[in-house]
mmCIF file of C-alpha atoms in Angstrom:
data_model
loop_
_atom_site.group_PDB
_atom_site.id
_atom_site.type_symbol
_atom_site.label_atom_id
_atom_site.label_comp_id
_atom_site.label_asym_id
_atom_site.label_seq_id
_atom_site.Cartn_x
_atom_site.Cartn_y
_atom_site.Cartn_z
ATOM 1 C CA UNK F 1 106.236 91.702 109.847
ATOM 2 C CA UNK F 2 104.117 90.714 106.830
ATOM 3 C CA UNK F 3 105.849 89.153 103.856
ATOM 4 C CA UNK F 4 105.550 91.560 100.980
ATOM 5 C CA UNK F 5 106.398 90.872 97.359
ATOM 6 C CA UNK F 6 106.637 93.838 95.035
ATOM 7 C CA UNK F 7 106.724 93.498 91.282
ATOM 8 C CA UNK F 8 108.000 96.236 89.042
ATOM 9 C CA UNK F 9 107.755 95.549 85.351
ATOM 10 C CA UNK F 10 108.224 96.819 81.856
ATOM 11 C CA UNK F 11 104.965 97.203 79.967
ATOM 12 C CA UNK F 12 104.222 93.987 78.048
ATOM 13 C CA UNK F 13 106.722 91.861 79.966
ATOM 14 C CA UNK F 14 104.099 89.796 81.786
ATOM 15 C CA UNK F 15 104.788 91.243 85.239
ATOM 16 C CA UNK F 16 101.154 91.702 86.186
ATOM 17 C CA UNK F 17 100.356 88.083 85.302
ATOM 18 C CA UNK F 18 103.315 86.947 87.395
ATOM 19 C CA UNK F 19 102.033 89.018 90.316
ATOM 20 C CA UNK F 20 98.530 87.580 90.119
ATOM 21 C CA UNK F 21 99.749 84.004 89.806
ATOM 22 C CA UNK F 22 102.151 84.397 92.740
ATOM 23 C CA UNK F 23 99.398 85.834 94.935
ATOM 24 C CA UNK F 24 97.054 82.992 93.913
ATOM 25 C CA UNK F 25 99.521 80.222 94.691
ATOM 26 C CA UNK F 26 100.758 81.837 97.907
ATOM 27 C CA UNK F 27 97.145 82.535 98.850
ATOM 28 C CA UNK F 28 97.927 86.121 99.836
ATOM 29 C CA UNK F 29 96.285 89.392 98.838
ATOM 30 C CA UNK F 30 96.957 90.819 95.393
ATOM 31 C CA UNK F 31 96.853 94.562 95.932
ATOM 32 C CA UNK F 32 95.732 96.541 92.952
ATOM 33 C CA UNK F 33 92.179 97.857 92.754
ATOM 34 C CA UNK F 34 91.923 97.653 96.534
ATOM 35 C CA UNK F 35 94.358 100.574 96.688
ATOM 36 C CA UNK F 36 92.363 102.684 94.232
ATOM 37 C CA UNK F 37 89.140 101.825 96.040
ATOM 38 C CA UNK F 38 90.589 102.976 99.343
ATOM 39 C CA UNK F 39 91.756 106.273 97.838
ATOM 40 C CA UNK F 40 88.344 106.753 96.201
ATOM 41 C CA UNK F 41 86.645 106.224 99.541
ATOM 42 C CA UNK F 42 88.811 108.793 101.288
ATOM 43 C CA UNK F 43 88.727 111.418 98.542
ATOM 44 C CA UNK F 44 85.228 110.880 97.129
ATOM 45 C CA UNK F 45 86.755 110.756 93.657
ATOM 46 C CA UNK F 46 85.731 108.391 90.890
ATOM 47 C CA UNK F 47 87.894 105.218 90.661
ATOM 48 C CA UNK F 48 88.434 105.441 86.903
ATOM 49 C CA UNK F 49 89.452 109.083 87.186
ATOM 50 C CA UNK F 50 91.819 108.163 90.019
ATOM 51 C CA UNK F 51 93.387 105.251 88.174
ATOM 52 C CA UNK F 52 94.103 107.444 85.176
ATOM 53 C CA UNK F 53 95.371 110.299 87.310
ATOM 54 C CA UNK F 54 97.748 108.082 89.280
ATOM 55 C CA UNK F 55 99.202 106.558 86.136
ATOM 56 C CA UNK F 56 99.629 109.859 84.347
ATOM 57 C CA UNK F 57 100.326 112.262 87.165
ATOM 58 C CA UNK F 58 103.804 113.056 85.887
ATOM 59 C CA UNK F 59 102.202 114.614 82.807
ATOM 60 C CA UNK F 60 100.925 117.495 84.853
ATOM 61 C CA UNK F 61 104.298 118.363 86.347
ATOM 62 C CA UNK F 62 105.658 121.337 84.363
ATOM 63 C CA UNK F 63 109.358 122.087 84.049
ATOM 64 C CA UNK F 64 108.710 125.511 85.501
ATOM 65 C CA UNK F 65 105.569 126.301 87.442
ATOM 66 C CA UNK F 66 102.894 128.076 85.455
ATOM 67 C CA UNK F 67 100.943 130.926 86.936
ATOM 68 C CA UNK F 68 97.364 130.000 86.154
ATOM 69 C CA UNK F 69 95.252 128.800 89.058
ATOM 70 C CA UNK F 70 93.981 125.739 87.169
ATOM 71 C CA UNK F 71 97.533 124.625 86.561
ATOM 72 C CA UNK F 72 98.492 125.047 90.173
ATOM 73 C CA UNK F 73 95.368 123.110 91.137
ATOM 74 C CA UNK F 74 96.334 120.301 88.763
ATOM 75 C CA UNK F 75 99.777 120.047 90.311
ATOM 76 C CA UNK F 76 98.598 120.033 93.884
ATOM 77 C CA UNK F 77 95.814 117.621 92.988
ATOM 78 C CA UNK F 78 98.263 115.099 91.483
ATOM 79 C CA UNK F 79 100.717 115.536 94.324
ATOM 80 C CA UNK F 80 97.927 115.027 96.828
ATOM 81 C CA UNK F 81 96.800 111.822 95.128
ATOM 82 C CA UNK F 82 100.334 110.464 94.995
ATOM 83 C CA UNK F 83 100.804 111.226 98.681
ATOM 84 C CA UNK F 84 97.451 109.620 99.500
ATOM 85 C CA UNK F 85 98.372 106.497 97.522
ATOM 86 C CA UNK F 86 101.695 106.377 99.354
ATOM 87 C CA UNK F 87 99.954 106.451 102.728
ATOM 88 C CA UNK F 88 97.313 103.886 101.744
ATOM 89 C CA UNK F 89 99.860 101.445 100.324
ATOM 90 C CA UNK F 90 101.690 101.565 103.646
ATOM 91 C CA UNK F 91 98.492 101.042 105.613
ATOM 92 C CA UNK F 92 97.134 98.169 103.526
ATOM 93 C CA UNK F 93 100.473 96.374 103.122
ATOM 94 C CA UNK F 94 101.192 96.413 106.837
ATOM 95 C CA UNK F 95 98.066 94.319 107.545
ATOM 96 C CA UNK F 96 99.107 90.972 106.049
ATOM 97 C CA UNK F 97 101.233 89.190 103.436
ATOM 98 C CA UNK F 98 100.627 90.520 99.936
ATOM 99 C CA UNK F 99 101.795 90.993 96.365
ATOM 100 C CA UNK F 100 101.797 94.508 94.906
ATOM 101 C CA UNK F 101 102.459 95.248 91.246
ATOM 102 C CA UNK F 102 103.859 98.677 90.390
ATOM 103 C CA UNK F 103 102.787 101.889 92.201
ATOM 104 C CA UNK F 104 106.307 102.471 93.526
ATOM 105 C CA UNK F 105 105.518 99.944 96.272
ATOM 106 C CA UNK F 106 109.090 98.562 96.122
ATOM 107 C CA UNK F 107 110.395 101.917 97.311
ATOM 108 C CA UNK F 108 107.445 102.975 99.467
ATOM 109 C CA UNK F 109 107.617 99.737 101.482
ATOM 110 C CA UNK F 110 111.398 99.384 101.580
ATOM 111 C CA UNK F 111 111.464 99.575 105.393
ATOM 112 C CA UNK F 112 109.361 96.418 105.484
ATOM 113 C CA UNK F 113 112.015 94.430 103.539
ATOM 114 C CA UNK F 114 109.834 93.338 100.637
ATOM 115 C CA UNK F 115 111.143 90.839 98.108
ATOM 116 C CA UNK F 116 111.544 93.103 95.106
ATOM 117 C CA UNK F 117 111.234 91.627 91.630
ATOM 118 C CA UNK F 118 111.787 93.387 88.309
ATOM 119 C CA UNK F 119 110.279 91.789 85.205
ATOM 120 C CA UNK F 120 111.576 92.765 81.766
ATOM 121 C CA UNK F 121 111.832 91.455 78.220
ATOM 122 C CA UNK F 122 113.206 92.334 74.816
ATOM 123 C CA UNK F 123 111.064 94.578 72.677
ATOM 124 C CA UNK F 124 109.926 91.833 70.282
ATOM 125 C CA UNK F 125 108.607 89.685 73.117
ATOM 126 C CA UNK F 126 106.800 92.674 74.598
ATOM 127 C CA UNK F 127 105.153 93.527 71.291
ATOM 128 C CA UNK F 128 104.030 89.911 70.832
ATOM 129 C CA UNK F 129 102.630 89.822 74.375
ATOM 130 C CA UNK F 130 100.751 93.094 73.862
ATOM 131 C CA UNK F 131 99.221 91.737 70.656
ATOM 132 C CA UNK F 132 98.085 88.555 72.384
ATOM 133 C CA UNK F 133 96.332 90.666 74.987
ATOM 134 C CA UNK F 134 94.427 92.775 72.443
ATOM 135 C CA UNK F 135 90.691 92.325 72.295
ATOM 136 C CA UNK F 136 88.906 91.399 69.064
ATOM 137 C CA UNK F 137 88.794 94.342 66.684
ATOM 138 C CA UNK F 138 91.592 96.186 68.465
ATOM 139 C CA UNK F 139 94.576 96.941 66.245
ATOM 140 C CA UNK F 140 97.935 98.626 66.702
ATOM 141 C CA UNK F 141 100.925 98.357 64.385
ATOM 142 C CA UNK F 142 104.300 97.264 65.769
ATOM 143 C CA UNK F 143 105.459 100.863 65.491
ATOM 144 C CA UNK F 144 102.466 102.131 67.466
ATOM 145 C CA UNK F 145 102.973 99.455 70.109
ATOM 146 C CA UNK F 146 106.657 100.291 70.407
ATOM 147 C CA UNK F 147 105.743 103.930 70.968
ATOM 148 C CA UNK F 148 103.107 102.986 73.550
ATOM 149 C CA UNK F 149 105.476 100.643 75.433
ATOM 150 C CA UNK F 150 108.237 103.254 75.569
ATOM 151 C CA UNK F 151 105.854 105.991 76.616
ATOM 152 C CA UNK F 152 104.314 103.964 79.470
ATOM 153 C CA UNK F 153 107.704 102.819 80.741
ATOM 154 C CA UNK F 154 108.979 106.399 80.639
ATOM 155 C CA UNK F 155 106.066 107.434 82.862
ATOM 156 C CA UNK F 156 106.715 104.553 85.249
ATOM 157 C CA UNK F 157 110.341 105.588 85.521
ATOM 158 C CA UNK F 158 109.419 109.222 86.217
ATOM 159 C CA UNK F 159 106.810 108.314 88.825
ATOM 160 C CA UNK F 160 109.224 105.922 90.510
ATOM 161 C CA UNK F 161 111.785 108.684 90.859
ATOM 162 C CA UNK F 162 109.382 110.461 93.228
ATOM 163 C CA UNK F 163 109.658 107.621 95.740
ATOM 164 C CA UNK F 164 112.948 105.835 95.249
ATOM 165 C CA UNK F 165 116.635 106.379 95.827
ATOM 166 C CA UNK F 166 117.431 104.066 92.892
ATOM 167 C CA UNK F 167 116.437 104.222 89.255
ATOM 168 C CA UNK F 168 113.422 102.230 88.074
ATOM 169 C CA UNK F 169 114.739 99.091 86.366
ATOM 170 C CA UNK F 170 118.288 99.404 87.708
ATOM 171 C CA UNK F 171 118.995 95.893 89.011
ATOM 172 C CA UNK F 172 120.705 97.173 92.170
ATOM 173 C CA UNK F 173 117.287 98.188 93.520
ATOM 174 C CA UNK F 174 115.816 94.688 93.235
ATOM 175 C CA UNK F 175 116.395 91.212 94.663
ATOM 176 C CA UNK F 176 115.646 89.419 91.430
ATOM 177 C CA UNK F 177 115.371 90.515 87.797
ATOM 178 C CA UNK F 178 113.728 88.080 85.407
ATOM 179 C CA UNK F 179 113.899 88.343 81.631
ATOM 180 C CA UNK F 180 110.669 86.884 80.225
ATOM 181 C CA UNK F 181 111.719 87.025 76.548
ATOM 182 C CA UNK F 182 110.463 83.908 74.732
ATOM 183 C CA UNK F 183 109.354 82.399 78.027
ATOM 184 C CA UNK F 184 105.999 81.058 79.106
ATOM 185 C CA UNK F 185 104.973 83.165 82.109
ATOM 186 C CA UNK F 186 103.235 80.230 83.788
ATOM 187 C CA UNK F 187 106.473 78.227 83.861
ATOM 188 C CA UNK F 188 108.376 81.015 85.617
ATOM 189 C CA UNK F 189 106.179 80.971 88.711
ATOM 190 C CA UNK F 190 107.738 77.950 90.438
ATOM 191 C CA UNK F 191 111.370 79.182 90.188
ATOM 192 C CA UNK F 192 110.318 82.626 91.429
ATOM 193 C CA UNK F 193 108.386 81.051 94.313
ATOM 194 C CA UNK F 194 111.477 79.068 95.295
ATOM 195 C CA UNK F 195 113.497 82.289 95.356
ATOM 196 C CA UNK F 196 110.847 84.007 97.495
ATOM 197 C CA UNK F 197 110.920 81.090 99.968
ATOM 198 C CA UNK F 198 114.692 81.415 100.346
ATOM 199 C CA UNK F 199 114.461 85.176 100.866
ATOM 200 C CA UNK F 200 111.886 85.027 103.635
ATOM 201 C CA UNK F 201 113.574 82.090 105.264
ATOM 202 C CA UNK F 202 116.720 84.197 105.660
ATOM 203 C CA UNK F 203 115.079 87.532 106.334
ATOM 204 C CA UNK Y 1 123.116 71.812 70.944
ATOM 205 C CA UNK Y 2 124.762 71.608 74.381
ATOM 206 C CA UNK Y 3 123.099 73.379 77.285
ATOM 207 C CA UNK Y 4 125.398 76.159 78.387
ATOM 208 C CA UNK Y 5 125.067 78.249 81.521
ATOM 209 C CA UNK Y 6 127.171 81.386 81.750
ATOM 210 C CA UNK Y 7 127.677 83.271 84.971
ATOM 211 C CA UNK Y 8 128.828 86.855 85.025
ATOM 212 C CA UNK Y 9 129.359 88.324 88.445
ATOM 213 C CA UNK Y 10 130.513 91.228 90.495
ATOM 214 C CA UNK Y 11 133.637 90.521 92.513
ATOM 215 C CA UNK Y 12 132.663 89.252 95.967
ATOM 216 C CA UNK Y 13 129.056 88.482 95.050
ATOM 217 C CA UNK Y 14 129.439 84.689 95.252
ATOM 218 C CA UNK Y 15 129.064 84.069 91.512
ATOM 219 C CA UNK Y 16 131.937 81.622 91.246
ATOM 220 C CA UNK Y 17 130.537 79.524 94.094
ATOM 221 C CA UNK Y 18 127.139 79.516 92.401
ATOM 222 C CA UNK Y 19 128.764 78.355 89.165
ATOM 223 C CA UNK Y 20 130.626 75.506 90.840
ATOM 224 C CA UNK Y 21 127.587 74.343 92.782
ATOM 225 C CA UNK Y 22 125.362 74.421 89.694
ATOM 226 C CA UNK Y 23 127.894 72.393 87.699
ATOM 227 C CA UNK Y 24 128.185 69.885 90.562
ATOM 228 C CA UNK Y 25 124.458 69.354 90.922
ATOM 229 C CA UNK Y 26 123.820 69.292 87.174
ATOM 230 C CA UNK Y 27 126.792 66.984 86.795
ATOM 231 C CA UNK Y 28 128.180 69.000 83.881
ATOM 232 C CA UNK Y 29 131.626 70.435 83.247
ATOM 233 C CA UNK Y 30 132.694 73.554 85.129
ATOM 234 C CA UNK Y 31 134.928 75.372 82.678
ATOM 235 C CA UNK Y 32 137.608 77.468 84.254
ATOM 236 C CA UNK Y 33 141.171 76.214 84.453
ATOM 237 C CA UNK Y 34 140.456 73.872 81.546
ATOM 238 C CA UNK Y 35 140.335 76.953 79.321
ATOM 239 C CA UNK Y 36 143.635 78.317 80.586
ATOM 240 C CA UNK Y 37 145.245 74.867 80.252
ATOM 241 C CA UNK Y 38 144.129 74.631 76.641
ATOM 242 C CA UNK Y 39 145.550 78.058 75.834
ATOM 243 C CA UNK Y 40 148.801 77.184 77.623
ATOM 244 C CA UNK Y 41 149.076 74.024 75.570
ATOM 245 C CA UNK Y 42 148.626 75.860 72.284
ATOM 246 C CA UNK Y 43 150.850 78.837 73.109
ATOM 247 C CA UNK Y 44 153.506 77.164 75.288
ATOM 248 C CA UNK Y 45 152.977 79.919 77.856
ATOM 249 C CA UNK Y 46 152.883 79.429 81.604
ATOM 250 C CA UNK Y 47 149.357 79.014 83.064
ATOM 251 C CA UNK Y 48 149.834 81.531 85.873
ATOM 252 C CA UNK Y 49 151.202 84.099 83.448
ATOM 253 C CA UNK Y 50 148.262 83.461 81.147
ATOM 254 C CA UNK Y 51 145.666 83.723 83.893
ATOM 255 C CA UNK Y 52 147.071 87.057 85.001
ATOM 256 C CA UNK Y 53 147.390 88.313 81.437
ATOM 257 C CA UNK Y 54 143.810 87.400 80.554
ATOM 258 C CA UNK Y 55 142.430 89.117 83.632
ATOM 259 C CA UNK Y 56 144.471 92.271 83.222
ATOM 260 C CA UNK Y 57 144.822 92.571 79.478
ATOM 261 C CA UNK Y 58 142.908 95.838 79.361
ATOM 262 C CA UNK Y 59 145.686 97.434 81.409
ATOM 263 C CA UNK Y 60 148.022 97.254 78.436
ATOM 264 C CA UNK Y 61 145.642 99.012 76.071
ATOM 265 C CA UNK Y 62 146.780 102.636 75.825
ATOM 266 C CA UNK Y 63 144.458 105.497 74.962
ATOM 267 C CA UNK Y 64 146.737 106.343 72.024
ATOM 268 C CA UNK Y 65 149.191 103.855 70.629
ATOM 269 C CA UNK Y 66 152.756 104.311 71.856
ATOM 270 C CA UNK Y 67 155.681 103.974 69.493
ATOM 271 C CA UNK Y 68 158.031 101.710 71.395
ATOM 272 C CA UNK Y 69 158.350 98.163 70.135
ATOM 273 C CA UNK Y 70 157.847 96.646 73.587
ATOM 274 C CA UNK Y 71 154.554 98.468 73.944
ATOM 275 C CA UNK Y 72 153.346 97.327 70.551
ATOM 276 C CA UNK Y 73 154.360 93.798 71.461
ATOM 277 C CA UNK Y 74 152.402 94.009 74.706
ATOM 278 C CA UNK Y 75 149.290 95.086 72.851
ATOM 279 C CA UNK Y 76 149.454 92.418 70.183
ATOM 280 C CA UNK Y 77 150.315 89.795 72.796
ATOM 281 C CA UNK Y 78 147.213 90.626 74.859
ATOM 282 C CA UNK Y 79 144.995 90.804 71.793
ATOM 283 C CA UNK Y 80 146.332 87.457 70.621
ATOM 284 C CA UNK Y 81 145.593 85.834 73.981
ATOM 285 C CA UNK Y 82 142.092 87.247 74.086
ATOM 286 C CA UNK Y 83 141.425 85.973 70.565
ATOM 287 C CA UNK Y 84 142.855 82.562 71.477
ATOM 288 C CA UNK Y 85 140.673 82.372 74.595
ATOM 289 C CA UNK Y 86 137.667 83.318 72.478
ATOM 290 C CA UNK Y 87 138.356 80.458 70.049
ATOM 291 C CA UNK Y 88 139.037 77.907 72.791
ATOM 292 C CA UNK Y 89 135.891 78.799 74.732
ATOM 293 C CA UNK Y 90 133.853 78.168 71.588
ATOM 294 C CA UNK Y 91 135.595 74.857 70.950
ATOM 295 C CA UNK Y 92 135.333 73.512 74.481
ATOM 296 C CA UNK Y 93 131.772 74.703 75.100
ATOM 297 C CA UNK Y 94 130.452 73.141 71.906
ATOM 298 C CA UNK Y 95 131.424 69.654 73.109
ATOM 299 C CA UNK Y 96 128.920 69.148 75.930
ATOM 300 C CA UNK Y 97 126.749 70.838 78.582
ATOM 301 C CA UNK Y 98 128.748 73.136 80.821
ATOM 302 C CA UNK Y 99 128.874 76.065 83.233
ATOM 303 C CA UNK Y 100 131.319 78.900 82.512
ATOM 304 C CA UNK Y 101 132.022 81.725 84.926
ATOM 305 C CA UNK Y 102 133.219 85.025 83.468
ATOM 306 C CA UNK Y 103 135.606 85.261 80.490
ATOM 307 C CA UNK Y 104 132.974 87.009 78.354
ATOM 308 C CA UNK Y 105 131.475 83.568 77.657
ATOM 309 C CA UNK Y 106 127.931 85.008 77.786
ATOM 310 C CA UNK Y 107 128.709 87.113 74.714
ATOM 311 C CA UNK Y 108 131.169 84.743 73.007
ATOM 312 C CA UNK Y 109 128.656 81.881 73.087
ATOM 313 C CA UNK Y 110 125.516 83.911 72.420
ATOM 314 C CA UNK Y 111 124.789 81.989 69.208
ATOM 315 C CA UNK Y 112 124.460 78.838 71.281
ATOM 316 C CA UNK Y 113 121.648 80.341 73.387
ATOM 317 C CA UNK Y 114 123.253 79.985 76.800
ATOM 318 C CA UNK Y 115 121.270 80.693 79.943
ATOM 319 C CA UNK Y 116 122.949 83.885 81.073
ATOM 320 C CA UNK Y 117 123.017 84.736 84.761
ATOM 321 C CA UNK Y 118 124.339 87.897 86.383
ATOM 322 C CA UNK Y 119 125.178 87.741 90.096
ATOM 323 C CA UNK Y 120 125.500 90.969 92.086
ATOM 324 C CA UNK Y 121 125.248 92.289 95.618
ATOM 325 C CA UNK Y 122 125.437 95.489 97.615
ATOM 326 C CA UNK Y 123 128.887 96.667 98.599
ATOM 327 C CA UNK Y 124 128.593 95.675 102.271
ATOM 328 C CA UNK Y 125 127.715 92.087 101.409
ATOM 329 C CA UNK Y 126 130.614 91.921 98.955
ATOM 330 C CA UNK Y 127 133.088 93.221 101.527
ATOM 331 C CA UNK Y 128 131.831 90.687 104.107
ATOM 332 C CA UNK Y 129 132.129 87.855 101.559
ATOM 333 C CA UNK Y 130 135.656 88.915 100.589
ATOM 334 C CA UNK Y 131 136.672 88.930 104.252
ATOM 335 C CA UNK Y 132 135.259 85.443 104.808
ATOM 336 C CA UNK Y 133 137.363 84.197 101.914
ATOM 337 C CA UNK Y 134 140.624 85.652 103.250
ATOM 338 C CA UNK Y 135 143.242 83.210 104.411
ATOM 339 C CA UNK Y 136 144.711 83.366 107.906
ATOM 340 C CA UNK Y 137 147.082 86.302 108.267
ATOM 341 C CA UNK Y 138 145.687 88.097 105.235
ATOM 342 C CA UNK Y 139 144.309 91.546 105.993
ATOM 343 C CA UNK Y 140 142.654 94.307 104.006
ATOM 344 C CA UNK Y 141 140.675 97.221 105.402
ATOM 345 C CA UNK Y 142 137.140 97.881 104.164
ATOM 346 C CA UNK Y 143 138.497 100.827 102.180
ATOM 347 C CA UNK Y 144 141.145 98.667 100.525
ATOM 348 C CA UNK Y 145 138.581 95.988 99.726
ATOM 349 C CA UNK Y 146 136.196 98.529 98.260
ATOM 350 C CA UNK Y 147 138.998 99.785 96.010
ATOM 351 C CA UNK Y 148 139.900 96.244 94.969
ATOM 352 C CA UNK Y 149 136.281 95.291 94.219
ATOM 353 C CA UNK Y 150 135.705 98.401 92.124
ATOM 354 C CA UNK Y 151 138.982 97.978 90.273
ATOM 355 C CA UNK Y 152 138.340 94.312 89.374
ATOM 356 C CA UNK Y 153 134.769 95.007 88.251
ATOM 357 C CA UNK Y 154 135.996 97.926 86.133
ATOM 358 C CA UNK Y 155 138.403 95.555 84.366
ATOM 359 C CA UNK Y 156 135.653 92.979 83.848
ATOM 360 C CA UNK Y 157 133.437 95.626 82.310
ATOM 361 C CA UNK Y 158 136.198 96.784 79.966
ATOM 362 C CA UNK Y 159 137.114 93.275 78.888
ATOM 363 C CA UNK Y 160 133.459 92.419 78.318
ATOM 364 C CA UNK Y 161 133.095 95.386 75.984
ATOM 365 C CA UNK Y 162 135.520 93.677 73.597
ATOM 366 C CA UNK Y 163 133.066 90.826 73.043
ATOM 367 C CA UNK Y 164 129.568 92.046 73.728
ATOM 368 C CA UNK Y 165 126.944 94.281 72.190
ATOM 369 C CA UNK Y 166 125.534 95.023 75.664
ATOM 370 C CA UNK Y 167 127.152 96.490 78.752
ATOM 371 C CA UNK Y 168 128.516 94.144 81.420
ATOM 372 C CA UNK Y 169 125.942 94.040 84.242
ATOM 373 C CA UNK Y 170 123.142 95.650 82.238
ATOM 374 C CA UNK Y 171 120.195 93.353 82.936
ATOM 375 C CA UNK Y 172 119.013 93.392 79.316
ATOM 376 C CA UNK Y 173 121.965 91.176 78.390
ATOM 377 C CA UNK Y 174 121.023 88.418 80.825
ATOM 378 C CA UNK Y 175 118.160 85.974 81.434
ATOM 379 C CA UNK Y 176 118.328 86.247 85.194
ATOM 380 C CA UNK Y 177 119.963 88.681 87.615
ATOM 381 C CA UNK Y 178 120.251 87.582 91.223
ATOM 382 C CA UNK Y 179 121.070 89.888 94.114
ATOM 383 C CA UNK Y 180 122.950 87.849 96.729
ATOM 384 C CA UNK Y 181 123.002 90.570 99.419
ATOM 385 C CA UNK Y 182 122.435 88.984 102.846
ATOM 386 C CA UNK Y 183 121.689 85.645 101.215
ATOM 387 C CA UNK Y 184 123.221 82.248 101.781
ATOM 388 C CA UNK Y 185 124.680 81.210 98.417
ATOM 389 C CA UNK Y 186 123.878 77.548 98.998
ATOM 390 C CA UNK Y 187 120.158 78.299 99.346
ATOM 391 C CA UNK Y 188 120.024 80.114 96.016
ATOM 392 C CA UNK Y 189 121.043 77.070 93.983
ATOM 393 C CA UNK Y 190 117.652 75.341 93.901
ATOM 394 C CA UNK Y 191 115.665 78.389 92.664
ATOM 395 C CA UNK Y 192 118.306 79.068 90.005
ATOM 396 C CA UNK Y 193 118.234 75.419 88.919
ATOM 397 C CA UNK Y 194 114.448 75.600 88.552
ATOM 398 C CA UNK Y 195 114.837 78.668 86.342
ATOM 399 C CA UNK Y 196 117.472 76.888 84.212
ATOM 400 C CA UNK Y 197 115.125 73.889 83.773
ATOM 401 C CA UNK Y 198 112.362 76.179 82.507
ATOM 402 C CA UNK Y 199 114.699 77.924 80.084
ATOM 403 C CA UNK Y 200 116.015 74.778 78.456
ATOM 404 C CA UNK Y 201 112.583 73.196 78.385
ATOM 405 C CA UNK Y 202 111.363 76.090 76.244
ATOM 406 C CA UNK Y 203 114.516 76.674 74.230
#
């Protein structure tokens, strides 16, 4: 069975960087755009549209179902895309060792015994990291960033609940939870790699 | 400032073993009985009595205060011991690098920037580990063990709430949370050591 590493992460905690670095050093596939590309190919939908739809699909779920056709279409459209992503993640991940960040992969691939990592940090560290990532000319106040971080993480939690039997971010669902507050992401890679080695040795 | 490693752990998750092994390899003090001995010396109380009292002190806290003298004595006695332990942990830990398991040390020593680890596991792994630790002739059914594990962890959570601003076991309070389910404790030491090195390098 392929060795799969899934990374779930709070927005601004450095999880994506950890995922990319791990995939680089382990010389395995880093699954991200490849998933969107595969869905685009099968559905003939634009990749940017898809990416946005997959990240925000919970927005279109109403508390009670509306009765307009467009609304019903929106719901079934989102549900279809989520189901398609689910299927494609399973297909792609089963081919060879890989690292997948987000997308509920921890839960979707649970039968394949992935090493499941959760990356988090305190709010100050996340705000600092978001600011460092901003492009020239881009500006958001701390208050705006806080709102953005909370809003994105809320969406991630909601989306995750569609796939998983455990709550997004609840440590019981993961093998390792790493707090990146005040830490240099680059330095964390070696200890995490060592933990991954131990896990797959004993699997 | 001394480098302090605190280990909080679910009962049966192997946290104590991790603590001892880390202290051994790092060649630093493993603080456990030393704390009880120091309290015994200052209070002239028996070490076994103290150990039991410190672990179960939440049991004597009533929801409403009773009016019998013995009850009031019990309460003040427990509170006094907890306060004494608090003071002694601070004194002993400030002397040199050390590893402390439990005792709310993560919260008590937070000003000294300890590396805070939380060790946990799924219930099956904890039951298996508890059984392996049993002495010859000792027997508890899985149901009894489950009850014991839950009861001890409930006490730890309550005691922790006396010291800490965060909930016992909530990942946000810790630098690293390690799930020991199906893992060999011995193998986890190296990855954890690497993480500790990174933390104190950047501290």
